[in-house]
Short mmCIF file of C-alpha atoms in Angstrom, two decimals:
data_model
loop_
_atom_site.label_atom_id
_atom_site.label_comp_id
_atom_site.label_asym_id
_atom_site.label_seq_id
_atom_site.Cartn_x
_atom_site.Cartn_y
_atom_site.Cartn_z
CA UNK A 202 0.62 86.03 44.31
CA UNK A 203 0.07 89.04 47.06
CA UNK A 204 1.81 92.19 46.88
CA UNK A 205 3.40 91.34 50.30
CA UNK A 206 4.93 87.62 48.65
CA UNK A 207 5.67 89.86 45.99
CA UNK A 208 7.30 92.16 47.88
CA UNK A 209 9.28 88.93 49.73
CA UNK A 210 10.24 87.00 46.98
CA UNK A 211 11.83 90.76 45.66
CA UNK A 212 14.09 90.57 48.39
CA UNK A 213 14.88 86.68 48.57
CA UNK A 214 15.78 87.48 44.76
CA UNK A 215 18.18 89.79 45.57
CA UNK A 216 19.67 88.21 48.02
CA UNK A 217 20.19 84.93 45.58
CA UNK A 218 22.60 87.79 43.34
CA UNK A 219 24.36 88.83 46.07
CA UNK A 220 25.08 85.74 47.15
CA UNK A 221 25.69 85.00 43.57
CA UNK A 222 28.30 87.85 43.06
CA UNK A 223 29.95 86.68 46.25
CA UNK A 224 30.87 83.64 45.11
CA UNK A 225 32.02 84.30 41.87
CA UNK A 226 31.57 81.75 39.56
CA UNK A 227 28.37 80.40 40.65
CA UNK A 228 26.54 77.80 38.39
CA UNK A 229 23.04 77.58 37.98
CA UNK A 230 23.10 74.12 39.90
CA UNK A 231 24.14 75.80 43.01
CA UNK A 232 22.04 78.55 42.89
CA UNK A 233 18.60 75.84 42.29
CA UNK A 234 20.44 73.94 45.47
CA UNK A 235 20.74 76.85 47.44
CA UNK A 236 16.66 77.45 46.74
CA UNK A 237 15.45 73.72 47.17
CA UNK A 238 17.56 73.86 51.06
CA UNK A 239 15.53 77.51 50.82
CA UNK A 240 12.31 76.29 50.12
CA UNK A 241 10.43 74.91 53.15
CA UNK A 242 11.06 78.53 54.48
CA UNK A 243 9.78 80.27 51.51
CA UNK A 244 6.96 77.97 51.92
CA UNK A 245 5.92 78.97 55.24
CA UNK A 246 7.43 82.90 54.74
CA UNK A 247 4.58 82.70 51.73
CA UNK A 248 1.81 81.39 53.13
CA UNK A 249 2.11 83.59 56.13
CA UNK A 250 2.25 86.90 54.14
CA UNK A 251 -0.93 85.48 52.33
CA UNK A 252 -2.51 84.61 55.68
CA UNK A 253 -1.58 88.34 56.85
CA UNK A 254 -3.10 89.94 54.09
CA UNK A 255 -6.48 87.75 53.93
CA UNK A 256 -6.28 89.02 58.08
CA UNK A 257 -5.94 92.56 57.09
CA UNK A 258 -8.70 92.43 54.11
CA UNK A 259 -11.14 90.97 56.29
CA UNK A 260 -10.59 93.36 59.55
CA UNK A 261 -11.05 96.00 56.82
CA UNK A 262 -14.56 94.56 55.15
CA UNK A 263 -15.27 94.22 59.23
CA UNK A 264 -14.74 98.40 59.76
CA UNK A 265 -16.57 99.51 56.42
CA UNK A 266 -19.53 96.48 57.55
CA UNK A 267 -19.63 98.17 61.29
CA UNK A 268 -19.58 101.69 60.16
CA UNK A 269 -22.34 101.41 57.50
CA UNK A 270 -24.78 99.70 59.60
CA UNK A 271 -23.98 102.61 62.39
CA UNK A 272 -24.95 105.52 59.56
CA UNK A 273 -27.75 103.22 58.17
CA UNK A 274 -29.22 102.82 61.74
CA UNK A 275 -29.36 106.46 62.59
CA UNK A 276 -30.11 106.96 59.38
CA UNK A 277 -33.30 104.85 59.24
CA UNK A 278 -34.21 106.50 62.92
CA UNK A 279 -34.01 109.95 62.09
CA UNK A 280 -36.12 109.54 58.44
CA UNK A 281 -39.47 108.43 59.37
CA UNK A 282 -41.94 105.68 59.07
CA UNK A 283 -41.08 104.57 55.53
CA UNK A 284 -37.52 103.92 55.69
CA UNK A 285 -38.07 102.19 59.30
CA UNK A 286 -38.83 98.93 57.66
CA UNK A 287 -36.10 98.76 55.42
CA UNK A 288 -33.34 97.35 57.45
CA UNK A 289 -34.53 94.72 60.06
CA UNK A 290 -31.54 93.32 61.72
CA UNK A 291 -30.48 95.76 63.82
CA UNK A 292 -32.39 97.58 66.21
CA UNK A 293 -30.43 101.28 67.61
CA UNK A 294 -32.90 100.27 71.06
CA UNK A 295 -33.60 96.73 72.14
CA UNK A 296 -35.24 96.26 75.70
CA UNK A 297 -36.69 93.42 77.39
CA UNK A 298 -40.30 92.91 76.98
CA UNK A 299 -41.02 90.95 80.04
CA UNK A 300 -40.28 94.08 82.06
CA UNK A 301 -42.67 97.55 82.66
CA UNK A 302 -39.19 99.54 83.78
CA UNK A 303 -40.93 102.48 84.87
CA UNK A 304 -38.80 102.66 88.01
CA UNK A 305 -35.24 101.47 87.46
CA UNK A 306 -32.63 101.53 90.21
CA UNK A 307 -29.16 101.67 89.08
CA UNK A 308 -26.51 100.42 91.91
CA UNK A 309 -23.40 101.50 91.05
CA UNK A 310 -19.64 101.79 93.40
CA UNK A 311 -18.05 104.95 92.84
CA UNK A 312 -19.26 108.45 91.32
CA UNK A 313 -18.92 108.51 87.72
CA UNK A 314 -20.24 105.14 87.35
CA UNK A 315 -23.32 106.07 85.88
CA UNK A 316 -21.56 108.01 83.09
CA UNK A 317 -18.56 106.07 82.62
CA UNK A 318 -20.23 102.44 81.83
CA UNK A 319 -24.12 102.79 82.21
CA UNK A 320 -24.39 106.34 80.04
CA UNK A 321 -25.86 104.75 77.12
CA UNK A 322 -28.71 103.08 79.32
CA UNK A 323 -29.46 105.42 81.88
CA UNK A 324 -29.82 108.43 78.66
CA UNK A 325 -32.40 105.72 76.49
CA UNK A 326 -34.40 105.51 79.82
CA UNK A 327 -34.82 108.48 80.94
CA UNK A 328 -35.55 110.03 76.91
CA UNK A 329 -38.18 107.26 77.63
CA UNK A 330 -39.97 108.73 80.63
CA UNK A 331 -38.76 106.41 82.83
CA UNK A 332 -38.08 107.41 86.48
CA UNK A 333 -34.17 106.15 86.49
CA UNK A 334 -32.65 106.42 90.02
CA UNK A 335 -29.02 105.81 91.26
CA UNK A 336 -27.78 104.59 94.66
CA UNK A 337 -24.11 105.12 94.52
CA UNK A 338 -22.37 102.89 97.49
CA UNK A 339 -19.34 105.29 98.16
CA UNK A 340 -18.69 108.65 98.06
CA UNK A 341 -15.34 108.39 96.20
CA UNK A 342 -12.88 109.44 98.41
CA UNK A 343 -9.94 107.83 97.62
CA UNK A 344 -7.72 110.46 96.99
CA UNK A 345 -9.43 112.61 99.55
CA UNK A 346 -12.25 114.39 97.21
CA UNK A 347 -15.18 113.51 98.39
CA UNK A 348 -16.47 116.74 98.44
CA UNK A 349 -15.96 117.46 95.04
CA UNK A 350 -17.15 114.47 93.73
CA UNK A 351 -20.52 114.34 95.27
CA UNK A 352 -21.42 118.05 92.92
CA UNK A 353 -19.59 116.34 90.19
CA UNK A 354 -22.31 113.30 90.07
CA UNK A 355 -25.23 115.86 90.44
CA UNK A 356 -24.11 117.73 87.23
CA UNK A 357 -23.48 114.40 85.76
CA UNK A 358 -26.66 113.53 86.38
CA UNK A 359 -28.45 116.34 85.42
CA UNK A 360 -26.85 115.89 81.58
CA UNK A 361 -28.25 111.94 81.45
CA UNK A 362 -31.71 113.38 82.92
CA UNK A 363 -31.71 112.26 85.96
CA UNK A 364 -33.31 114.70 89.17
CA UNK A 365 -31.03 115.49 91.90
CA UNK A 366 -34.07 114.01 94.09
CA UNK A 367 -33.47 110.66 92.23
CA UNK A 368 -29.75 110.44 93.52
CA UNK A 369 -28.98 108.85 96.68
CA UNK A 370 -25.37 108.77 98.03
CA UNK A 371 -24.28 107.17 100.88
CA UNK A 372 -21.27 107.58 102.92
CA UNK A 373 -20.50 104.81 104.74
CA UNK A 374 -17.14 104.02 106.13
CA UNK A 375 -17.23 100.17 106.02
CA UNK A 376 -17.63 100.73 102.00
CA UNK A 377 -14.99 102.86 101.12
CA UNK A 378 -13.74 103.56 97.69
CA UNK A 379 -10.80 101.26 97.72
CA UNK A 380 -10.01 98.19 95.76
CA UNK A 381 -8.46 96.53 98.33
CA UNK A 382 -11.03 96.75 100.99
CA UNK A 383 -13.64 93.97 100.57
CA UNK A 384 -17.74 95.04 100.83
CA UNK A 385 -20.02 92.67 102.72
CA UNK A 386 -22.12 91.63 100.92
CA UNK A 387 -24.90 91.39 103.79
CA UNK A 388 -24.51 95.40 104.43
CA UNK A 389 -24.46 96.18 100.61
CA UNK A 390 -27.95 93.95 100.07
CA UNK A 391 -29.70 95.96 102.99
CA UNK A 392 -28.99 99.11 101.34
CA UNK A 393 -30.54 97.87 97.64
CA UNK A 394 -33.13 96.37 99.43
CA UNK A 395 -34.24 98.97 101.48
CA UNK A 396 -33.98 101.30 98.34
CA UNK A 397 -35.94 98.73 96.02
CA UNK A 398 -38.97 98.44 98.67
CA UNK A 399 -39.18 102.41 99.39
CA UNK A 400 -38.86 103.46 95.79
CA UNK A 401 -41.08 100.90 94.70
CA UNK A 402 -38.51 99.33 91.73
CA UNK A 403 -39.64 97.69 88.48
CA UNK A 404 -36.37 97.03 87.29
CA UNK A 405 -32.44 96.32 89.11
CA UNK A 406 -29.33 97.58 87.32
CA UNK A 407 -25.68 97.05 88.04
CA UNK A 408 -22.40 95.06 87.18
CA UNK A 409 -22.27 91.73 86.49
CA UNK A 410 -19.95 89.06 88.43
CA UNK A 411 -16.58 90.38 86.71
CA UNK A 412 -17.44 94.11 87.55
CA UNK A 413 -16.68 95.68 83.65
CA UNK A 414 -13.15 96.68 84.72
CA UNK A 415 -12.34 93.71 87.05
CA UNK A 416 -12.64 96.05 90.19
CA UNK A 417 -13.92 94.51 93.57
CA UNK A 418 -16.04 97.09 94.79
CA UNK A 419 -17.80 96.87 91.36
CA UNK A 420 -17.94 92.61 91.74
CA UNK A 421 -19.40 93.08 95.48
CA UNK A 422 -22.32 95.16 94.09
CA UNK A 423 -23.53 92.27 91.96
CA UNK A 424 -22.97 89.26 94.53
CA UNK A 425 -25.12 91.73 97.28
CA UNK A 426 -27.74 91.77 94.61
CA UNK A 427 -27.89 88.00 93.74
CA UNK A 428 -27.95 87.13 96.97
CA UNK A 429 -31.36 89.37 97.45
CA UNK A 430 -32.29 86.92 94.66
CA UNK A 431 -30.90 83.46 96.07
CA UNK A 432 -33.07 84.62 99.42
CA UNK A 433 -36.34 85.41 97.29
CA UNK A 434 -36.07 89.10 99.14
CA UNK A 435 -36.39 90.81 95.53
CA UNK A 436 -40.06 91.54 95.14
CA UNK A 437 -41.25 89.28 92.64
CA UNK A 438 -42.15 92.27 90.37
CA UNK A 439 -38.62 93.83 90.50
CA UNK A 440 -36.11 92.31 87.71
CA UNK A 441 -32.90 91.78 88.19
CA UNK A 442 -30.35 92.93 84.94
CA UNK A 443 -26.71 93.02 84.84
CA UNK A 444 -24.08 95.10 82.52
CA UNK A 445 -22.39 92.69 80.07
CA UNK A 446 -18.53 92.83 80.68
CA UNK A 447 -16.54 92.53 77.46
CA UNK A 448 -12.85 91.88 77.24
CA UNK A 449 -10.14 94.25 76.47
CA UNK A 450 -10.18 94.45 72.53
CA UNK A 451 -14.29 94.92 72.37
CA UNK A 452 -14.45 97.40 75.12
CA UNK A 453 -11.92 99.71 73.32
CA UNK A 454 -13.16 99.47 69.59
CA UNK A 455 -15.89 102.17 70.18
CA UNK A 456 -18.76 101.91 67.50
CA UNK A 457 -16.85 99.04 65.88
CA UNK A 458 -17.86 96.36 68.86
CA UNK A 459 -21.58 97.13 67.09
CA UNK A 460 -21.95 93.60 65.21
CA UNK A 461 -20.34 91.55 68.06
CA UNK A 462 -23.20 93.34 70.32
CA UNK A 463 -26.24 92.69 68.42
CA UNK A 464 -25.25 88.91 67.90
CA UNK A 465 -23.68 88.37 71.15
CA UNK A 466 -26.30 89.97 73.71
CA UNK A 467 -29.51 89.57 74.48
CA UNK A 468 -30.38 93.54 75.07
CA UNK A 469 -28.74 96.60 73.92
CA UNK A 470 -28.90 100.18 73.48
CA UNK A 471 -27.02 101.89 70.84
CA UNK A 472 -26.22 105.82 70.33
CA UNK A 473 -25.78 108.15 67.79
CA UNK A 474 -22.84 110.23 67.52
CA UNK A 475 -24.37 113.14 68.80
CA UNK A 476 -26.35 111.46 71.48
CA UNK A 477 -23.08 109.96 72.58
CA UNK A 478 -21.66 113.52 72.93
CA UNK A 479 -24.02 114.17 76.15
CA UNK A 480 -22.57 111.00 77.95
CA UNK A 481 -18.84 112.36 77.29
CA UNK A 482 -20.10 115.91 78.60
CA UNK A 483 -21.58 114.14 81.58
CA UNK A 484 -18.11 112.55 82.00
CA UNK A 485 -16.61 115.67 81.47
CA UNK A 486 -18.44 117.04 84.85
CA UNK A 487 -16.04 114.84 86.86
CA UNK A 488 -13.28 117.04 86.63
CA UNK A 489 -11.36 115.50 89.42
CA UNK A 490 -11.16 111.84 87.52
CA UNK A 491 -10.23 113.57 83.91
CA UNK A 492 -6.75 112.11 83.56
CA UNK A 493 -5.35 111.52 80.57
CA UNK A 494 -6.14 108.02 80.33
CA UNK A 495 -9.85 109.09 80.80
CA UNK A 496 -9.98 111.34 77.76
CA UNK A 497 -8.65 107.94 75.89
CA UNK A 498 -11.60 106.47 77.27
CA UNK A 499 -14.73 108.74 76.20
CA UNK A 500 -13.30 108.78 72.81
CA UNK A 501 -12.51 104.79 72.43
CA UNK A 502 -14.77 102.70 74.70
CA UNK A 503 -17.70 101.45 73.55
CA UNK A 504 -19.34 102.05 76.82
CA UNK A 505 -19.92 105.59 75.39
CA UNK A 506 -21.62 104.80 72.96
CA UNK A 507 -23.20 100.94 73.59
CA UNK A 508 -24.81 99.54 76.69
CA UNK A 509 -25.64 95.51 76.25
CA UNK A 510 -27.18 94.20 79.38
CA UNK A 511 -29.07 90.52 80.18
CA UNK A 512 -31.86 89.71 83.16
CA UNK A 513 -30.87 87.48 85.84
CA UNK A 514 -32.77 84.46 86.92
CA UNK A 515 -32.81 82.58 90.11
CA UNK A 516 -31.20 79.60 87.99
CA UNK A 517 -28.15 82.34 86.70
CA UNK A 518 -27.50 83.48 90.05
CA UNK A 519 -26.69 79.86 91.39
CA UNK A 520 -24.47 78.86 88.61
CA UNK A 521 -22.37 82.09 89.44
CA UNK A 522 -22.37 81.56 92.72
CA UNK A 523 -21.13 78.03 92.53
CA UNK A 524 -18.37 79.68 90.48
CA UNK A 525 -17.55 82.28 93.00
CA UNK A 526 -17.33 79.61 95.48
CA UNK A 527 -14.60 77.23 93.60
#
């Protein structure tokens, strides 16, 4: 038996004396009565502490699991050649093949975007000589600080390595940062087009259809781009990959989401502790957004530390579609 049955047939023992002492003269007959009218609920009460604990044993083996593959994959990067082939499950870096990505475009809503959810990407690209640029749709001035957030994304920038001649912001009025004013999608494609043919892009980036944290802005980014796709406007050259949104419990288990990742996701980038430190200083740089649920967030999410993205086919974009439209 457990130590938490244990621990609960303790107290259903000492509850059997007290009731005992209470009535005085109590035979042995009543007290075995009293337990068989008992015993469908020490039955369940039982199996449910036992159920518990094999819970809490295996989210345990699950921690020790995640956090010894982290250390042995940094571990294995940072030792050379020879230790490189010992573990071959899980790769710290895994891109697409199919795709050159020497000029990536990332399209992202609101300054401190890039940091917040596409850090971990946007850093493994650009320590890869890759020219990463960022179209940000809106100048973030919801609260009236527009002006300090446009110097806040340049010094974000500059920590994740990308130029300030690499960052275009627009400030448009009919795409405002607010959740509850809805983008067309029509005026949000012409910008990424226009930006795809001028820069000459290899590669697409943004949100997928449920926008990592649910908000519209972020959800009109990706229909503007899949609609460039349904119209066969994309150059055929240019691919088309999307952010994977996770839900609530993976998105704030940090470096523990690492297993569900790697079997879940088609490609990922992973970071080191340290590594991960420059994407929380380039989230620091947005001093204005730094409430205290945002220090929470560098610390916990596991968009500080993992990126897991998927390409987009023509086929992809018309099943979401058909689901936007029901």
């Amino acid at each position: 038996m457990s130590w938490l049955t244990d621990l609960i047939g303790v107290n259903i023992s000492a509850k059997l004396q007290e009731l005992q002492a209470i009535g005085g003269n109590t035979t042995v007959i009543n007290i075995v009565n009293l337990i068989n009218r008992n015993s469908f609920y020490l039955f369940v009460t039982t199996k449910t502490a036992e159920t518990l604990e094999h819970i809490l044993f295996a989210c345990l083996v699950y921690i020790v699991v995640c956090l010894g593959l982290y250390k042995l994959l940094f571990l294995v990067t940072f030792n050379g050649d020879n230790v490189n082939r010992l573990p071959r499950l899980i790769k710290s870096i895994k891109l697409p093949s199919s795709c050159s990505m020497k000029r990536v475009l990332f399209v992202t809503s609101h300054p401190d975007d890039e940091c917040m959810f596409f850090g971990p990407l946007i850093y493994t690209l650009t320590q890869r000589d890759v020219q990463v640029h960022i179209l940000c749709l809106s100048n973030g001035n919801y609260e009236n600080k527009s002006h300090l957030r446009r110097q806040e994304l340049w010094s974000s920038c500059a920590y994740l390595g990308i130029p300030s001649s690499n960052i275009m912001l627009l400030n448009a009025t009919h795409l405002p940062d607010d959740p509850y004013v809805e983008w067309q999608t029509e005026s949000v494609a012409k910008y990424i087009l226009n930006m795809v043919e001028s820069l000459d892009i290899d590669a697409v980036i943004t949100y997928d259809r449920d926008g990592v944290s649910q908000h519209p802005n972020h959800s009109a980014v990706y229909y503007a781009t899949a609609s460039l796709c349904l119209a066969h406007l994309l150059p055929k050259n240019c691919k088309f990959f999307t952010l994977d949104s996770v839900n609530t419990l993976r998105k704030y288990i940090s470096i523990l989401d690492l297993i569900c990742t790697c079997f879940m996701s088609t490609n990922w980038c992973i970071l080191s502790w340290r590594q991960a430190a420059i994407i929380r200083s380039a989230m620091k740089e947005h001093k204005s957004q730094m409430k205290w649920f945002r220090w929470l967030y560098i610390y916990f999410s596991r968009y500080m530390f993992i990126n897991s993205f998927r390409e987009v086919n023509l086929s992809d974009v018309e099943l979401e579609m058909q689901i936007h439209d029901h």
